[in-house]
Coordinates of C-alpha atoms in Angstrom, one line a residue:
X1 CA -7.9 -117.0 -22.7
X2 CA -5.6 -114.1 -23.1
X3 CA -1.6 -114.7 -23.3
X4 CA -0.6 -113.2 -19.9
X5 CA 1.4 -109.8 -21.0
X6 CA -2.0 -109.1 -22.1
X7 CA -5.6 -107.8 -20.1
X8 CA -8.7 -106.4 -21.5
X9 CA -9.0 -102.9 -20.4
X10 CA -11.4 -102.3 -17.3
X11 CA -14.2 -99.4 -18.2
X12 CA -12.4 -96.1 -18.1
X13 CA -12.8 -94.8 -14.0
X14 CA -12.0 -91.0 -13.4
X15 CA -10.3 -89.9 -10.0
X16 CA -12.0 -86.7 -8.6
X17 CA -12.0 -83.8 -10.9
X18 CA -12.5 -80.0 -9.2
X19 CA -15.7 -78.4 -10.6
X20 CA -15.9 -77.6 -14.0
X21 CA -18.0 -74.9 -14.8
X22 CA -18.7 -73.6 -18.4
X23 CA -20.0 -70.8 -20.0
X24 CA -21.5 -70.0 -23.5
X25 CA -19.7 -67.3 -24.9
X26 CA -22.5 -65.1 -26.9
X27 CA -23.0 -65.8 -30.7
X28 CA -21.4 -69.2 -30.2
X29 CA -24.3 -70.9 -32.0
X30 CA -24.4 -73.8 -30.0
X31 CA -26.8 -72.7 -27.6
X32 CA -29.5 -72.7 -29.8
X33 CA -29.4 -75.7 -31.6
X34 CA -26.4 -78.6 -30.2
X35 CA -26.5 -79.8 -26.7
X36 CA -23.9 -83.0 -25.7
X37 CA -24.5 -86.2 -24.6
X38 CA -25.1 -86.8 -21.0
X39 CA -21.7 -87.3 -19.8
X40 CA -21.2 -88.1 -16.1
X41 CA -18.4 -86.2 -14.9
X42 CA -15.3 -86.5 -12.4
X43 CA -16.3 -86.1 -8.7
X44 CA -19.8 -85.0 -10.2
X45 CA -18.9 -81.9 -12.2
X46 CA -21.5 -80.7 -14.5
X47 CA -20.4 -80.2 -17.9
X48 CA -22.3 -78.1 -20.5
X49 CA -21.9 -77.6 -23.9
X50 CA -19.3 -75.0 -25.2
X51 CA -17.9 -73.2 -28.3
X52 CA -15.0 -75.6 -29.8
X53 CA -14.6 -73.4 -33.3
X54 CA -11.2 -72.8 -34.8
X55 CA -10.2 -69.8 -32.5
X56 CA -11.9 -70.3 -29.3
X57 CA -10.6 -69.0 -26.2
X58 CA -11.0 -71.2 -23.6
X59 CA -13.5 -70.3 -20.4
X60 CA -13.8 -73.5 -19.2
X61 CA -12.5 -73.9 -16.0
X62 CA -13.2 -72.2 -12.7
X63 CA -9.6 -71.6 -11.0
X64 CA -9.3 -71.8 -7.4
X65 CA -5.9 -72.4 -5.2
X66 CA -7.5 -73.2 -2.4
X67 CA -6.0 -75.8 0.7
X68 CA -9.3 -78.4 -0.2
X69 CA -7.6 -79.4 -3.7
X70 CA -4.4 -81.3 -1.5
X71 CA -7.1 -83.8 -0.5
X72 CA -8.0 -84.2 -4.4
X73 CA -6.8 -87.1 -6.1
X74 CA -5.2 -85.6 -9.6
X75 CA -5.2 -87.8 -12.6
X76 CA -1.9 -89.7 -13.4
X77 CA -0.8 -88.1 -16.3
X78 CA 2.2 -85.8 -17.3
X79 CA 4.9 -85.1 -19.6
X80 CA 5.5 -82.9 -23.0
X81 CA 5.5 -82.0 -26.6
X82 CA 4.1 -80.4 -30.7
X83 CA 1.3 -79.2 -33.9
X84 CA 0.4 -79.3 -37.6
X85 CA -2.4 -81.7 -38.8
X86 CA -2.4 -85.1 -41.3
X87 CA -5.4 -87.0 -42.3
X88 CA -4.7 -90.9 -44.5
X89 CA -8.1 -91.7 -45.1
X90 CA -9.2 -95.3 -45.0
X91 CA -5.5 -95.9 -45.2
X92 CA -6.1 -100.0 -44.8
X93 CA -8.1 -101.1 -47.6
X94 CA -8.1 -104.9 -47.0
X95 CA -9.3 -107.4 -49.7
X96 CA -12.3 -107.9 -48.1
X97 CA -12.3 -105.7 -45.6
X98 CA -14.3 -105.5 -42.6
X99 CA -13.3 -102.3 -40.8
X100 CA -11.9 -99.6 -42.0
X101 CA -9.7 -97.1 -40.2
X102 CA -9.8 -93.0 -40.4
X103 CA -7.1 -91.4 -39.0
X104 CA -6.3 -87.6 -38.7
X105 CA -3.1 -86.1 -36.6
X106 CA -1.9 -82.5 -35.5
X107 CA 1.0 -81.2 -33.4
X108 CA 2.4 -78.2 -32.6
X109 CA 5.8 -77.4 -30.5
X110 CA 6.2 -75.8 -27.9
X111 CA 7.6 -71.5 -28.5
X112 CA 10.8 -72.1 -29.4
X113 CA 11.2 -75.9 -30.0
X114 CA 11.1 -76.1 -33.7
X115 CA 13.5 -77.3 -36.4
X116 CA 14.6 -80.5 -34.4
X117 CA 15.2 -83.5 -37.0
X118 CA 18.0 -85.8 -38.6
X119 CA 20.1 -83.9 -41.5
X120 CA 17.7 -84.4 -44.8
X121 CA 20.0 -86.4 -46.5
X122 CA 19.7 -88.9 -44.5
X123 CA 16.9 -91.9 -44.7
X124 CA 15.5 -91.0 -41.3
X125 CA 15.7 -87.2 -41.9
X126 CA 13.9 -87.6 -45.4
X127 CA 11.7 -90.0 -43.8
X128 CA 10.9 -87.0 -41.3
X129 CA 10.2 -84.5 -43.6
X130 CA 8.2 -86.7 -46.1
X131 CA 6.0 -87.5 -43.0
X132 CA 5.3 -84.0 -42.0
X133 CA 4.9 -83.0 -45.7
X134 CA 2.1 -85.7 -46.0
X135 CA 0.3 -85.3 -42.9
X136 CA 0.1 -81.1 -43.7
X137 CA -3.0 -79.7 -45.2
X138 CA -1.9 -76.9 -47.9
X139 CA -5.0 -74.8 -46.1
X140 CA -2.7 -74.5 -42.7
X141 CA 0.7 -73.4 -42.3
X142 CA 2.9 -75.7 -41.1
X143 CA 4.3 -76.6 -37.6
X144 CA 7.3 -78.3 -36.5
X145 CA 6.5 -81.1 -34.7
X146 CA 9.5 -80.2 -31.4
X147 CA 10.8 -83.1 -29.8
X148 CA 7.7 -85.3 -30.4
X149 CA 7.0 -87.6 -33.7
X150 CA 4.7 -89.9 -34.8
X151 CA 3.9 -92.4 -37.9
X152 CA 1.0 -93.8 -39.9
X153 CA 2.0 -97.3 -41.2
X154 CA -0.4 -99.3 -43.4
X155 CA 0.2 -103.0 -42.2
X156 CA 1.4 -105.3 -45.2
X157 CA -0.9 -108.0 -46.8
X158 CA -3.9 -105.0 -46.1
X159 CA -3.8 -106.6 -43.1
X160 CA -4.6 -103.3 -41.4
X161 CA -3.1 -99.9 -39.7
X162 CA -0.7 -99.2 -37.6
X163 CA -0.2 -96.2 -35.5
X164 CA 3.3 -94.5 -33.1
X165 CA 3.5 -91.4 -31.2
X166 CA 6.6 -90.8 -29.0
X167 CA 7.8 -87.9 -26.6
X168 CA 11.4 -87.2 -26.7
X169 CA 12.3 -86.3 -23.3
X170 CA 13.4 -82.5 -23.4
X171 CA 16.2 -82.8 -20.3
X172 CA 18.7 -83.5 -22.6
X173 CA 18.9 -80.5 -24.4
X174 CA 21.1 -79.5 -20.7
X175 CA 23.6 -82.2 -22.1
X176 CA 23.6 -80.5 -26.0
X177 CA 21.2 -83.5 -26.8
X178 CA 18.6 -82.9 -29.4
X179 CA 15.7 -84.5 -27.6
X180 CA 13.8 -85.1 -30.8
X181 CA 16.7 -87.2 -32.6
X182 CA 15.7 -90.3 -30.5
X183 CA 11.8 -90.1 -30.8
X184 CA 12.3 -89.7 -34.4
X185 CA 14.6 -92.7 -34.8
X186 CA 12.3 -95.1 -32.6
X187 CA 9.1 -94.2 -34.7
X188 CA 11.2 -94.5 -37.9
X189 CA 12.6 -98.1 -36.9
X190 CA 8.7 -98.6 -35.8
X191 CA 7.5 -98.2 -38.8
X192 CA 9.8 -99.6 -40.4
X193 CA 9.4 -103.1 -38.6
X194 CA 6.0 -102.7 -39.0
X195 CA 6.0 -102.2 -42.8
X196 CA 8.1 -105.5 -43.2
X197 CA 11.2 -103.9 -43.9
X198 CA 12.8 -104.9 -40.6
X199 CA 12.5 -107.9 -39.3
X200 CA 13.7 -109.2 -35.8
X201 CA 14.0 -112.1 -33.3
X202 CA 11.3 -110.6 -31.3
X203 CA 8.8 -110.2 -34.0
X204 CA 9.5 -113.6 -35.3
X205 CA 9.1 -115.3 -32.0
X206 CA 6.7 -112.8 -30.3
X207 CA 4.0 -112.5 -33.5
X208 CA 2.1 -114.8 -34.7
X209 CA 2.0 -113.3 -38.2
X210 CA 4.4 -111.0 -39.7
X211 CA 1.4 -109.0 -40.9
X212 CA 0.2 -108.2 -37.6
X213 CA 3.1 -108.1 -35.4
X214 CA 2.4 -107.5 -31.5
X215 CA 3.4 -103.5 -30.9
X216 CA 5.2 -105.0 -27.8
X217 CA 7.5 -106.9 -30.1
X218 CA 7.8 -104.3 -32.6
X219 CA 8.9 -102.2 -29.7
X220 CA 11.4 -103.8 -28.6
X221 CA 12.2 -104.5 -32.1
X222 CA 12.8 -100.4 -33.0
X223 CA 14.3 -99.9 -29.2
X224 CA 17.2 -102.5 -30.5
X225 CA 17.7 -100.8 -34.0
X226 CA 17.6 -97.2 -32.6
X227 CA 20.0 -98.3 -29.4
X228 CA 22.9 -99.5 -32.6
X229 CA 22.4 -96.0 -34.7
X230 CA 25.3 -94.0 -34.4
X231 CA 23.8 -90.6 -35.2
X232 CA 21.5 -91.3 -31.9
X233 CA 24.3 -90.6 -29.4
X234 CA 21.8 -90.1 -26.5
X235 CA 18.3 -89.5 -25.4
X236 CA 15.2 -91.1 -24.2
X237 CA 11.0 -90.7 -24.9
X238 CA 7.7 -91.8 -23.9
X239 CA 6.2 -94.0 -26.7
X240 CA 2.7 -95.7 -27.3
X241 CA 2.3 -98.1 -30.2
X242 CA -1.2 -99.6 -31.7
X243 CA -2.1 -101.6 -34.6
X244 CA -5.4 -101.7 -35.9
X245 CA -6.4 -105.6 -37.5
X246 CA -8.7 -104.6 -40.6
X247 CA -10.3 -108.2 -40.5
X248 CA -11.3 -108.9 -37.0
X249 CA -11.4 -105.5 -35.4
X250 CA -9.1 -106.0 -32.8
X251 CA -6.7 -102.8 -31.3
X252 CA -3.2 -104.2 -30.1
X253 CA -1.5 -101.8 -28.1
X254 CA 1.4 -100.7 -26.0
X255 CA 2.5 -98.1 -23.9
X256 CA 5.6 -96.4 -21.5
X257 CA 5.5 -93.6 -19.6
X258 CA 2.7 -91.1 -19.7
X259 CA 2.4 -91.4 -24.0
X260 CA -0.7 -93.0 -24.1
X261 CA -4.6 -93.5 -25.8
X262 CA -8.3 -92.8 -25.0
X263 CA -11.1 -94.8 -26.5
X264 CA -14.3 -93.6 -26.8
X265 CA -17.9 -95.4 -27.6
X266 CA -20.9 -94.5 -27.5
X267 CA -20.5 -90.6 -26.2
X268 CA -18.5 -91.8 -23.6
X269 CA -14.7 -92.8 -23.1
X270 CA -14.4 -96.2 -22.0
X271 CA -10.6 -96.6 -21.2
X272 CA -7.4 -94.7 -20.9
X273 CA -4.2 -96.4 -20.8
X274 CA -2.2 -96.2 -17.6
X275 CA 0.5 -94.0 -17.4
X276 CA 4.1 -95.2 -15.4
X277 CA 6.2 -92.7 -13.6
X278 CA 8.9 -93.0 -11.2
X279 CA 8.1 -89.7 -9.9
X280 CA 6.5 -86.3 -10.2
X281 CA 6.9 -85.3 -13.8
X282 CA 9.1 -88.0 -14.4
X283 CA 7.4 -90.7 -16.7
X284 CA 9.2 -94.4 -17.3
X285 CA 11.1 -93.9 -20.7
X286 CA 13.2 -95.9 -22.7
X287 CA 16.8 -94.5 -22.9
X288 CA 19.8 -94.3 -24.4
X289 CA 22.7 -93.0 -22.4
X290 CA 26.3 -91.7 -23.6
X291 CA 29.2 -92.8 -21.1
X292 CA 29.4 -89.1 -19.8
X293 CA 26.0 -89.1 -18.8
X294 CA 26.0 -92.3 -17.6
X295 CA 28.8 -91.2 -15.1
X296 CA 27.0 -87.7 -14.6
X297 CA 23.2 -89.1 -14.1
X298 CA 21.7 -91.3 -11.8
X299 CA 19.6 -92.6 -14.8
X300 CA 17.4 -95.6 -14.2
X301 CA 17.1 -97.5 -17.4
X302 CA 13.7 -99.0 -18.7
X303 CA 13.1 -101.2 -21.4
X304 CA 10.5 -102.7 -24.0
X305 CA 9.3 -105.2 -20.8
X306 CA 8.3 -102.4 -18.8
X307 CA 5.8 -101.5 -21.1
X308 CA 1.9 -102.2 -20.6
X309 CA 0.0 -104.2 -23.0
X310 CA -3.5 -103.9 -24.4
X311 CA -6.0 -106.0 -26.7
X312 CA -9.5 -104.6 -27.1
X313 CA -12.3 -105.4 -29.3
X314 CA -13.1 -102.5 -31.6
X315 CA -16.9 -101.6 -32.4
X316 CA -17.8 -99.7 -35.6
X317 CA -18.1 -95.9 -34.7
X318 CA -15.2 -96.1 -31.7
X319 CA -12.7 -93.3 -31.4
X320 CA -9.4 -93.6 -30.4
X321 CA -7.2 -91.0 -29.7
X322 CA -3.3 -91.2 -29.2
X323 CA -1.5 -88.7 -27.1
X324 CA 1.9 -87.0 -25.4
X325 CA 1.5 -85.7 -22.4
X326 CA 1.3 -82.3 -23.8
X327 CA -2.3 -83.1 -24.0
X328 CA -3.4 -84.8 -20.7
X329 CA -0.8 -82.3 -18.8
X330 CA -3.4 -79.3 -20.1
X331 CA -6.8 -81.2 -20.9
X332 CA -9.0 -83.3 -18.9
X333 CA -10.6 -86.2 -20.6
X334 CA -13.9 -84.9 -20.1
X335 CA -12.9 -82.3 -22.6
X336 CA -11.5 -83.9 -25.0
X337 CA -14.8 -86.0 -25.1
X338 CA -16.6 -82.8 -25.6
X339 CA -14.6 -81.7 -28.0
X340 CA -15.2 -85.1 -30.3
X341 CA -18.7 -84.9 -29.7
X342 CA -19.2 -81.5 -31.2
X343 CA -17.2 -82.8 -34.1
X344 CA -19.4 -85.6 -34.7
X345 CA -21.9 -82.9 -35.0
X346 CA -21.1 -80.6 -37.3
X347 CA -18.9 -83.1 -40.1
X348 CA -21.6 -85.8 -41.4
X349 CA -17.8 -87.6 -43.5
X350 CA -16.1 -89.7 -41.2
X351 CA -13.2 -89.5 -43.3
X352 CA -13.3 -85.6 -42.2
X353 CA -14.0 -85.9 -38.8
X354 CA -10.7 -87.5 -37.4
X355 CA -8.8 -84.7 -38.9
X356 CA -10.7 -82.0 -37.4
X357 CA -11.2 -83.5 -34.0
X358 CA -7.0 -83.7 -33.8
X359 CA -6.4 -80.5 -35.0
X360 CA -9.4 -78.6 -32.4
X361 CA -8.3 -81.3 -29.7
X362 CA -4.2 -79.5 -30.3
X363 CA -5.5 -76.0 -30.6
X364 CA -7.2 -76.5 -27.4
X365 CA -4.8 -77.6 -25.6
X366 CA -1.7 -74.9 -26.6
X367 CA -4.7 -72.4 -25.8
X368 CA -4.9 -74.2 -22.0
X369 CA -1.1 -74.5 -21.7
X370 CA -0.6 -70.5 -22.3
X371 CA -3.3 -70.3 -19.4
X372 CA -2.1 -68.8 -16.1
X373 CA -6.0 -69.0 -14.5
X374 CA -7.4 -72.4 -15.6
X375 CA -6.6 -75.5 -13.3
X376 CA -4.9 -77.7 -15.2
X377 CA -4.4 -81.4 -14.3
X378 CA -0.6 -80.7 -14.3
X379 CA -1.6 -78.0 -11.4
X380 CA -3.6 -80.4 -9.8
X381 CA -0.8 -83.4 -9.9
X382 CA 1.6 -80.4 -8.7
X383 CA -0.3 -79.2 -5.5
X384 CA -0.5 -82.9 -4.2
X385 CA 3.2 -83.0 -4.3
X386 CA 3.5 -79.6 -2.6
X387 CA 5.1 -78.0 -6.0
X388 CA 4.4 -74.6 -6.6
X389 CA 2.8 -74.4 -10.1
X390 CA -0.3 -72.5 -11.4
X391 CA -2.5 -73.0 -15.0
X392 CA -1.1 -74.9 -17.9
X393 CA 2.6 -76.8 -19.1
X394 CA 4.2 -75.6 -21.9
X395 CA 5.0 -78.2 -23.6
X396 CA 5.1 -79.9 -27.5
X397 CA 1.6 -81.6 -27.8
X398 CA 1.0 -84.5 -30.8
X399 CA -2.3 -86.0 -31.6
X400 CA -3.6 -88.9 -33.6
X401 CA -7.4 -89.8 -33.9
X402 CA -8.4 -92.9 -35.5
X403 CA -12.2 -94.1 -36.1
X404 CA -13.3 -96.9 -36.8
X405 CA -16.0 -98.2 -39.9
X406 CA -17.5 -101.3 -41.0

């Protein structure tokens, strides 16, 4: 029986979706010879196959502002942030190992949120730019990352991988906060716990093994650490953690706010992790507040405990995809499936293909959230709330695919 914080996920169930209608631009090639898995779709929408090449322009989605989408139920999901791309291939070779993980990431900032870090001579500002210097391909230029980060930790012991993506909340930046100065640190500290070179209370008391500490505790463990540094004066993000267990196959998560993951098997996505808000466009995030704006702000304060918890049982072949909200604001699930699915296509390397699915998956979406036309599920969310708001949100947008191989 599972420990309590934790559930397995129910099958992934998709609120009603407008009508999706797609056409295959000329010469795309895929007409003639690729056609997608049968995918049922939200509310019934037929989805057909679709060029997803480097350069694309998306012509996806039928727009309509009509009063019928109030009654719609819009997905939960919202919130911001970046692009560039990393692949660590097979990056937890275990003794004996019985999975393997793949993992490929991209992000991109939104116009004008770029060169957000700690000074370089710093251990988390080095730390920054080493990551983004590792996880860049010399064959694309690269992209600041904005006010989101992210990590790729190889568990000790080759015990397996580990995984963080956090969205710094971009409010601040009213206050002359640097949003990104706090998602930085809590994926630094993360990775950090996670590597062995920080160890709590709550790892010791909430894991059973320091190898394979629960993302929960780890959380909370990088929360503490990042709430004591001094050069983080204020700020707050959207996080989702995951570990990967090379020897059993099991996926330990945990989520807060509208950062989150997508698992798909089979040709078809299985679960999504909830996202928690405490109001339109306003996720649950964990926080750090200076006096001033605690006297200025009616902030509500969430922690660690807040978060949601996950444990599921891996299969060779899975796909799981970490995301800010930059995505899921801009791209419905169904898409990124398709997306994927092409991918597994045309790359017959599965150390290639996580790579390429995270950098079309990003390019996608900053195509969608420059969109004035295309109903977006942030649109959607906004007409149920009576908030006037048409196509995409502009936003930093982060990525990271993992696959899994026996």
């Amino acid at each position: 029986m599972l420990p309590s914080p934790y559930h397995f996920p129910t099958p992934f169930h998709s609120e009603a979706s407008p009508p999706i209608s797609r056409s295959l631009p000329r010469n795309s090639g895929l007409a003639s010879h690729f056609r997608l898995p049968s995918v049922p779709a939200a509310g019934g929408a037929d989805l057909l196959g679709y060029d997803l090449s480097p350069g694309y322009q998306p012509r996806v989605r039928t727009h309509s502002h009509s009063s019928g989408l109030r009654g719609a139920s819009p997905r939960p999901h919202h919130h911001s942030n970046s692009s560039s791309n990393v692949d660590v291939r097979g990056v937890s070779p275990a003794r004996h190992p019985r999975y393997k993980f793949f993992v490929g990431a991209s992000w991109a900032a939104k116009p004008g949120n770029t060169d957000h870090t700690y000074p370089p001579n710093t251990p988390i500002g080095a730390w920054v730019l080493d990551t983004l210097r590792r996880h860049t391909f010399s064959s694309r230029r690269a992209k600041e990352p904005g006010e989101d980060f992210f990590f790729v930790q190889s568990l000790p012991y080759d015990a397996g991988t580990a995984v963080g993506i956090a969205d710094g909340v971009g409010g601040w930046s009213n206050q002359g906060v640097d949003s990104a100065v706090f998602s930085q640190a809590l994926m630094y500290y993360a990775s950090k716990v996670y590597n062995g070179e920080i160890v709590t209370e709550a790892v010791l008391k909430g894991s059973s093994s320091r190898s394979r500490p629960k993302p929960k505790d780890v959380l909370k463990s990088a929360y503490d650490v990042t709430m004591t540094d001094s050069f983080v004066k204020a700020g707050s993000a959207t996080t989702c953690l995951i570990n990967f267990d090379a020897q059993t196959g099991m996926m330990y998560a945990t989520n807060i706010g509208d950062t989150g993951f997508i698992i798909i098997r089979s040709g078809s996505i299985i679960y999504q992790s909830r996202a928690q808000f405490r109001g339109f466009n306003y996720p649950k995030q964990l926080l750090k507040n200076t006096t001033a704006s605690r006297r200025s702000r009616n902030n509500s304060s969430d922690s660690p405990r807040d978060a949601e918890s996950y444990e599921v049982q891996l299969r060779e072949k899975d796909i799981i995809i970490a995301y800010t909200d930059g995505l899921v604001d801009n791209v419905y699930p169904e898409e990124i499936l398709e997306i994927c699915s092409v991918v597994l296509q045309e790359h017959r390397h599965d150390h290639d293909r996580p790579q390429t699915m995270s950098d079309r998956i990003v390019d996608y979406a900053r195509q969608c959230m420059r969109s004035k036309t295309l109903l977006t599920p942030f649109e959607r969310q906004a007409i149920k709330q009576g908030v006037a708001h048409k196509g995409g949100k502009i936003d930093d947008v982060t990525v990271v695919v993992t696959m899994v191989e026996r």
